[in-house]
Each structure stands twice: as C-alpha cells, then as structure tokens.
XYZ file of N, CA and C in Angstrom:
504
model
N 190.514 115.049 256.556
C 191.700 114.995 255.653
C 192.722 113.987 256.259
N 193.157 113.140 255.465
C 194.201 112.111 255.908
C 195.557 112.762 256.117
N 196.410 112.060 256.730
C 197.759 112.497 257.022
C 198.546 112.711 255.691
N 198.334 111.781 254.764
C 198.994 111.882 253.484
C 198.507 113.128 252.683
N 197.164 113.376 252.669
C 196.582 114.469 252.040
C 197.066 115.807 252.641
N 197.155 115.835 253.987
C 197.529 117.083 254.657
C 199.071 117.329 254.366
N 199.870 116.281 254.322
C 201.291 116.437 254.017
C 201.474 116.941 252.570
N 200.711 116.296 251.594
C 200.737 116.739 250.202
C 200.405 118.220 250.117
N 199.378 118.634 250.866
C 198.940 120.058 250.827
C 200.106 120.901 251.363
N 200.665 120.545 252.468
C 201.770 121.353 253.025
C 202.990 121.407 252.113
N 203.313 120.372 251.443
C 204.436 120.297 250.470
C 204.080 121.191 249.282
N 202.821 121.014 248.786
C 202.421 121.955 247.685
C 202.521 123.413 247.988
N 202.064 123.766 249.227
C 202.106 125.119 249.693
C 203.524 125.674 249.721
N 204.482 124.847 250.244
C 205.868 125.229 250.389
C 206.476 125.432 249.008
N 206.134 124.520 248.030
C 206.654 124.633 246.718
C 206.102 125.908 246.045
N 204.818 126.160 246.225
C 204.194 127.297 245.580
C 204.821 128.593 246.128
N 205.201 128.618 247.393
C 205.762 129.797 247.955
C 207.250 129.845 247.774
N 207.903 128.845 247.203
C 209.343 128.796 247.036
C 210.082 128.714 248.360
N 209.475 128.040 249.323
C 209.948 127.971 250.636
C 210.746 126.619 250.887
N 211.967 126.634 250.468
C 212.806 125.487 250.566
C 213.011 125.011 252.022
N 213.186 125.969 252.893
C 213.380 125.611 254.333
C 212.198 124.889 254.884
N 210.969 125.266 254.498
C 209.726 124.485 254.867
C 209.755 123.074 254.409
N 210.269 122.926 253.203
C 210.319 121.478 252.707
C 211.266 120.653 253.569
N 212.381 121.273 253.997
C 213.254 120.494 254.816
C 212.615 120.223 256.179
N 211.710 121.109 256.638
C 211.044 120.887 257.909
C 210.015 119.773 257.756
N 209.535 119.587 256.548
C 208.574 118.478 256.250
C 209.267 117.164 255.890
N 210.564 117.141 255.754
C 211.287 115.986 255.288
C 211.078 114.722 256.080
N 211.114 114.805 257.445
C 210.921 113.627 258.216
C 209.490 113.001 258.007
N 208.480 113.927 258.017
C 207.109 113.431 257.741
C 207.023 112.834 256.454
N 207.649 113.420 255.377
C 207.567 112.895 254.065
C 208.223 111.495 254.018
N 209.383 111.415 254.650
C 210.124 110.093 254.644
C 209.313 109.004 255.272
N 208.611 109.314 256.288
C 207.821 108.273 256.987
C 206.465 108.102 256.470
N 206.012 108.989 255.615
C 204.568 108.920 255.103
C 204.530 108.544 253.645
N 205.325 109.094 252.791
C 205.265 108.876 251.341
C 205.781 107.527 250.883
N 205.203 106.998 249.798
C 205.777 105.833 249.185
C 206.985 106.284 248.392
N 207.740 105.343 247.908
C 209.075 105.693 247.230
C 208.888 106.690 246.044
N 207.909 106.508 245.193
C 207.778 107.431 243.990
C 207.443 108.842 244.505
N 206.577 108.919 245.503
C 206.276 110.303 246.034
C 207.464 110.925 246.759
N 208.208 110.067 247.381
C 209.445 110.551 248.069
C 210.453 111.119 247.033
N 210.518 110.355 245.930
C 211.475 110.827 244.903
C 211.006 112.199 244.306
N 209.646 112.342 244.212
C 209.183 113.641 243.746
C 209.407 114.770 244.737
N 209.311 114.408 246.048
C 209.580 115.297 247.079
C 210.984 115.876 247.006
N 211.994 114.965 246.838
C 213.365 115.364 246.729
C 213.614 116.051 245.436
N 212.928 115.737 244.367
C 213.132 116.407 243.139
C 212.630 117.893 243.258
N 211.560 118.123 244.021
C 211.120 119.512 244.311
C 212.200 120.287 245.017
N 212.805 119.688 246.020
C 213.913 120.316 246.761
C 215.032 120.755 245.806
N 215.484 119.781 245.038
C 216.617 120.051 244.139
C 216.209 121.092 243.060
N 215.039 121.040 242.517
C 214.623 122.053 241.482
C 214.620 123.468 242.141
N 214.068 123.541 243.318
C 214.028 124.847 243.952
C 215.460 125.359 244.269
N 216.338 124.469 244.758
C 217.667 124.856 245.080
C 218.412 125.326 243.792
N 218.247 124.629 242.644
C 218.866 125.002 241.393
C 218.355 126.294 240.954
N 217.084 126.552 241.133
C 216.481 127.842 240.711
C 217.066 129.016 241.617
N 217.147 128.762 242.918
C 217.796 129.704 243.820
C 219.270 129.965 243.448
N 219.990 128.900 243.125
C 221.391 129.015 242.663
C 221.434 129.941 241.431
N 220.585 129.737 240.456
C 220.599 130.560 239.247
C 220.345 131.956 239.600
N 219.339 132.194 240.412
C 218.964 133.621 240.860
C 220.087 134.230 241.551
N 220.793 133.487 242.443
C 221.937 134.077 243.168
C 223.044 134.464 242.233
N 223.360 133.547 241.300
C 224.476 133.823 240.410
C 224.168 134.977 239.492
N 222.852 135.093 239.055
C 222.475 136.245 238.182
C 222.525 137.571 238.934
N 222.266 137.419 240.248
C 222.303 138.711 241.061
C 223.663 139.103 241.549
N 224.676 138.204 241.205
C 226.032 138.438 241.636
C 226.186 138.677 243.133
N 225.568 137.781 243.892
C 225.623 137.889 245.332
C 226.120 136.582 245.898
N 226.513 136.581 247.207
C 226.810 135.342 247.860
C 225.647 135.007 248.787
N 225.584 133.755 249.142
C 224.533 133.355 250.094
C 224.995 133.501 251.545
N 224.040 133.877 252.329
C 224.310 133.968 253.811
C 223.815 132.764 254.457
N 224.767 131.973 254.929
C 224.484 130.649 255.551
C 223.522 130.820 256.810
N 223.506 132.012 257.344
C 222.578 132.316 258.520
C 221.205 132.665 258.119
N 220.945 132.880 256.791
C 219.589 133.154 256.331
C 218.926 131.815 255.961
N 217.770 131.576 256.452
C 217.190 130.236 256.348
C 217.036 129.709 254.947
N 216.618 130.474 253.972
C 216.424 129.970 252.674
C 217.793 129.701 251.948
N 218.776 130.624 252.233
C 220.063 130.364 251.721
C 220.718 129.091 252.341
N 220.513 128.926 253.593
C 221.032 127.723 254.314
C 220.414 126.452 253.664
N 219.118 126.476 253.444
C 218.413 125.354 252.865
C 218.927 125.061 251.448
N 219.188 126.164 250.708
C 219.698 126.031 249.346
C 221.131 125.397 249.359
N 221.944 125.873 250.198
C 223.337 125.379 250.330
C 223.284 123.937 250.704
N 222.388 123.575 251.690
C 222.277 122.217 252.053
C 221.828 121.300 250.921
N 220.816 121.726 250.218
C 220.293 120.887 249.077
C 221.315 120.699 248.038
N 222.014 121.782 247.650
C 223.080 121.638 246.672
C 224.237 120.805 247.065
N 224.604 120.895 248.360
C 225.611 120.067 248.939
C 225.270 118.608 248.842
N 224.043 118.350 249.187
C 223.504 116.967 249.244
C 223.557 116.399 247.714
N 223.199 117.262 246.820
C 223.221 116.895 245.379
C 224.707 116.623 244.950
N 225.612 117.457 245.361
C 226.978 117.247 245.013
C 227.503 115.886 245.632
N 227.151 115.655 246.876
C 227.554 114.419 247.516
C 226.912 113.127 246.816
N 225.671 113.360 246.401
C 225.002 112.300 245.630
C 225.785 111.975 244.357
N 226.228 113.001 243.676
C 227.078 112.853 242.453
C 228.381 112.212 242.862
N 228.974 112.639 243.933
C 230.232 112.016 244.336
C 230.060 110.534 244.690
N 229.004 110.199 245.350
C 228.748 108.813 245.727
C 228.465 107.946 244.467
N 227.924 108.588 243.421
C 227.656 107.770 242.185
C 228.899 107.769 241.259
N 230.047 108.232 241.753
C 231.317 108.249 241.058
C 231.274 109.222 239.904
N 230.431 110.238 240.006
C 230.381 111.324 238.992
C 231.296 112.465 239.483
N 232.636 112.119 239.569
C 233.542 112.998 240.308
C 233.625 114.352 239.566
N 233.561 114.430 238.253
C 233.709 115.722 237.599
C 232.503 116.619 237.986
N 231.291 116.073 238.002
C 230.121 116.799 238.362
C 230.203 117.277 239.800
N 230.629 116.326 240.695
C 230.732 116.627 242.107
C 231.820 117.736 242.284
N 232.894 117.577 241.610
C 233.963 118.591 241.758
C 233.500 120.002 241.347
N 232.777 120.106 240.272
C 232.295 121.358 239.762
C 231.304 121.935 240.752
N 230.407 121.117 241.255
C 229.432 121.616 242.278
C 230.128 122.093 243.572
N 231.067 121.362 243.992
C 231.822 121.746 245.245
C 232.512 123.063 244.973
N 233.111 123.260 243.862
C 233.796 124.488 243.491
C 232.862 125.642 243.544
N 231.737 125.560 242.867
C 230.730 126.587 242.890
C 230.138 126.899 244.283
N 229.889 125.825 244.985
C 229.364 126.031 246.376
C 230.345 126.723 247.258
N 231.583 126.382 247.168
C 232.642 126.962 247.947
C 232.781 128.424 247.764
N 232.442 128.958 246.552
C 232.506 130.382 246.340
C 231.144 131.070 246.534
N 230.092 130.296 246.786
C 228.804 130.812 246.838
C 228.386 131.344 248.216
N 229.074 130.898 249.233
C 228.655 131.247 250.645
C 229.566 132.303 251.224
N 229.013 133.056 252.141
C 229.825 134.023 252.899
C 230.423 133.448 254.119
N 230.191 132.131 254.360
C 230.726 131.453 255.571
C 232.133 130.886 255.206
N 233.156 131.391 255.913
C 234.544 131.015 255.615
C 234.786 129.566 255.921
N 234.209 129.010 256.952
C 234.351 127.579 257.376
C 233.773 126.660 256.303
N 232.572 127.036 255.845
C 231.908 126.216 254.765
C 232.786 126.294 253.496
N 233.207 127.484 253.098
C 234.008 127.635 251.900
C 235.305 126.858 251.983
N 235.958 126.917 253.154
C 237.198 126.122 253.312
C 236.952 124.598 253.237
N 235.886 124.116 253.900
C 235.530 122.762 253.805
C 235.239 122.295 252.368
N 234.501 123.084 251.691
C 234.175 122.754 250.333
C 235.367 122.756 249.330
N 236.360 123.585 249.717
C 237.582 123.552 248.898
C 238.284 122.223 248.998
N 238.238 121.634 250.181
C 238.851 120.298 250.389
C 238.023 119.263 249.644
N 236.690 119.361 249.664
C 235.820 118.468 248.929
C 236.189 118.536 247.430
N 236.207 119.771 246.942
C 236.527 120.037 245.559
C 237.801 119.473 245.107
N 238.881 119.712 245.849
C 240.159 119.167 245.467
C 240.225 117.692 245.520
N 239.543 117.065 246.503
C 239.481 115.596 246.507
C 238.838 115.036 245.304
N 237.707 115.592 244.975
C 236.932 115.089 243.812
C 237.669 115.376 242.544
N 238.317 116.592 242.437
C 239.103 116.935 241.281
C 240.300 115.984 241.031
N 240.857 115.499 242.159
C 241.905 114.530 242.101
C 241.499 113.058 241.943
N 240.117 112.952 241.768
C 239.422 111.659 241.538
C 239.690 110.674 242.700
N 239.723 111.287 243.869
C 239.762 110.443 245.106
C 238.323 109.928 245.332
N 238.196 108.661 245.478
C 236.822 108.073 245.638
C 236.170 108.618 246.869
N 234.851 108.590 246.930
C 234.134 109.054 248.072
C 234.545 108.209 249.347
N 234.666 106.880 249.155
C 235.091 106.033 250.263
C 236.421 106.455 250.789
N 237.362 106.710 249.925
C 238.733 107.103 250.339
C 238.657 108.505 251.001
N 237.830 109.361 250.464
C 237.674 110.687 251.050
C 237.088 110.598 252.452
N 236.092 109.746 252.655
C 235.506 109.593 253.981
C 236.449 108.821 254.929
N 237.226 107.862 254.477
C 238.072 107.061 255.283
C 239.337 107.792 255.705
N 239.873 108.561 254.740
C 241.268 109.124 254.911
C 241.306 110.648 255.100
N 240.416 111.358 254.536
C 240.545 112.858 254.597
C 239.509 113.423 255.550
N 238.308 112.983 255.465
C 237.198 113.515 256.360
C 237.295 112.968 257.768
N 236.895 113.749 258.752
C 236.709 113.302 260.114
C 235.219 113.276 260.351
N 234.642 112.188 260.011
C 233.146 112.127 260.143
C 232.660 112.249 261.536
N 233.396 111.610 262.504
C 233.028 111.687 263.936
C 233.029 113.158 264.441
N 234.110 113.900 264.138
C 234.163 115.286 264.593
C 233.089 116.156 263.824
N 232.764 115.787 262.606
C 231.732 116.500 261.887
C 230.376 116.222 262.526
N 230.085 115.033 262.977
C 228.878 114.702 263.657
C 228.750 115.531 264.910
N 229.892 115.590 265.653
C 229.867 116.384 266.874
C 229.646 117.808 266.642
N 230.163 118.357 265.469
C 230.012 119.758 265.123
C 228.584 120.134 264.763
N 227.881 119.073 264.268
C 226.433 119.167 263.887
C 226.169 119.956 262.569
N 227.156 119.919 261.691
C 227.000 120.693 260.466
C 226.340 119.746 259.408
N 225.679 120.324 258.419
C 225.061 119.486 257.350
C 226.062 119.048 256.398
N 227.251 119.529 256.436
C 228.337 119.180 255.505
C 229.570 118.656 256.248
N 230.397 117.920 255.561
C 231.608 117.425 256.251
C 232.504 118.648 256.443
N 232.668 118.907 257.846
C 233.318 120.129 258.181
C 234.665 119.916 258.905
N 234.952 118.651 259.224
C 236.189 118.352 259.973
C 236.983 117.369 259.155
N 238.317 117.453 259.245
C 239.164 116.651 258.441
C 240.416 116.219 259.141
N 240.961 115.161 258.622
C 242.270 114.664 259.095
C 243.248 115.799 258.658
N 243.771 116.521 259.590
C 244.545 117.717 259.336
C 245.683 117.412 258.381
N 246.423 116.345 258.611
C 247.597 115.995 257.796
C 247.174 115.801 256.361
N 246.090 115.017 256.176
C 245.679 114.665 254.739
C 245.090 115.880 254.053
N 244.329 116.739 254.776
C 243.756 117.912 254.191
C 244.799 118.898 253.830
N 245.821 119.077 254.721
C 246.874 119.993 254.415
C 247.710 119.543 253.181
N 247.929 118.215 253.114
C 248.639 117.681 251.921
C 247.862 117.949 250.677
N 246.551 117.785 250.667
C 245.689 118.067 249.530
C 245.800 119.497 249.119
N 245.738 120.431 250.136
C 245.827 121.911 249.853
C 247.192 122.311 249.313
N 248.255 121.687 249.914
C 249.607 122.032 249.495
C 249.838 121.556 248.052
N 249.379 120.375 247.727
C 249.507 119.837 246.366
C 248.813 120.714 245.360
N 247.620 121.194 245.718
C 246.889 122.075 244.888
C 247.626 123.441 244.712
N 248.195 123.984 245.787
C 248.938 125.212 245.699
C 250.157 125.073 244.777
N 250.828 123.992 244.935
C 252.057 123.823 244.128
C 251.755 123.538 242.633
N 250.541 123.065 242.340
C 250.195 122.825 240.936
C 249.323 124.003 240.396
N 249.115 125.024 241.217
C 248.399 126.227 240.760
C 246.899 126.120 240.798
N 246.362 125.201 241.484
C 244.838 125.086 241.534
C 244.223 126.134 242.420
C-alpha cells in the first residue's frame, strides 16, 4: 500500500469515527502528501465535523471542555474557520463565529480572548489592523496557543471599555 493510500485510509477511518483530533494529527502528513484538491477535501472534512460537533453541543446545551481532546479540536477548527472569514474580510461572519465560540468554551482565557476578537470584528477593524495593533502575535507564539491569546493591553482595554460604554 502506498503512502497516499495509507493516508487516505487513515483519514477515512478518522472521519468514519468522527475523530476530529485524529484528523489534526494527520494534518502534517496530509499537507506534505496530498495534492491541492485532496488537501481542500481534507480541510472540508475537518470543518464539516467541527460544525456537526458545534450543532450537537448547542443542542445539548453544554459548553466545551478545552481540555477534552475532541472539544479542543472542534474549538480549534471553528477558530481557524472564523479567522479564515476574518482574513477574507467577511467581518460579520467572523464576528458571529467569535461571539459563539467565546461562549462555547469553559476556558476563561479562551473566552476572554475571543471577546476581543469578536469586538474587533464587530467594529470592522481589519484583520491586518487587528494583528498589527491589538494582537500580540509574538507573545501568543510564546504561549503556544492555537488562538491569538495575547494582546496589546492598552488597545484591548480600549476595545473592551468602548464596548461596555455602548452596551455590547
């Protein structure tokens, strides 16, 4: 069995089992093995599974536990999707996703960070301006989180205070 066939089999098995975390574990191999169209299908599987888990979570009226591997993978996939929307200047879609994600997790730091994302997108601050002026990308990289978790304190506080004063 070739490497491509084995990888396809592993991906198929993870999808069949609804194992989003395993798909993320296969991501590097997929990225270096698959052609562009197969890679797009791979990421579409991740997003579809994450959206299905989101629906199940909302219907069950529960929050996700960022320390549980499948919930972690779901939050990561949905965050990446929100950032993809933000990058494509679909700020309304990104804002809505950030708002939902911020309330979906039991992790206070994640929720706090997503509130800043949400407010920035809701104020139609471009992704470039968000990254340049509000986010602290270097500190986030040092923290090792999958989401932007560190911010320019002055700019983040100003965003939060403006939201409070306008009732958001």
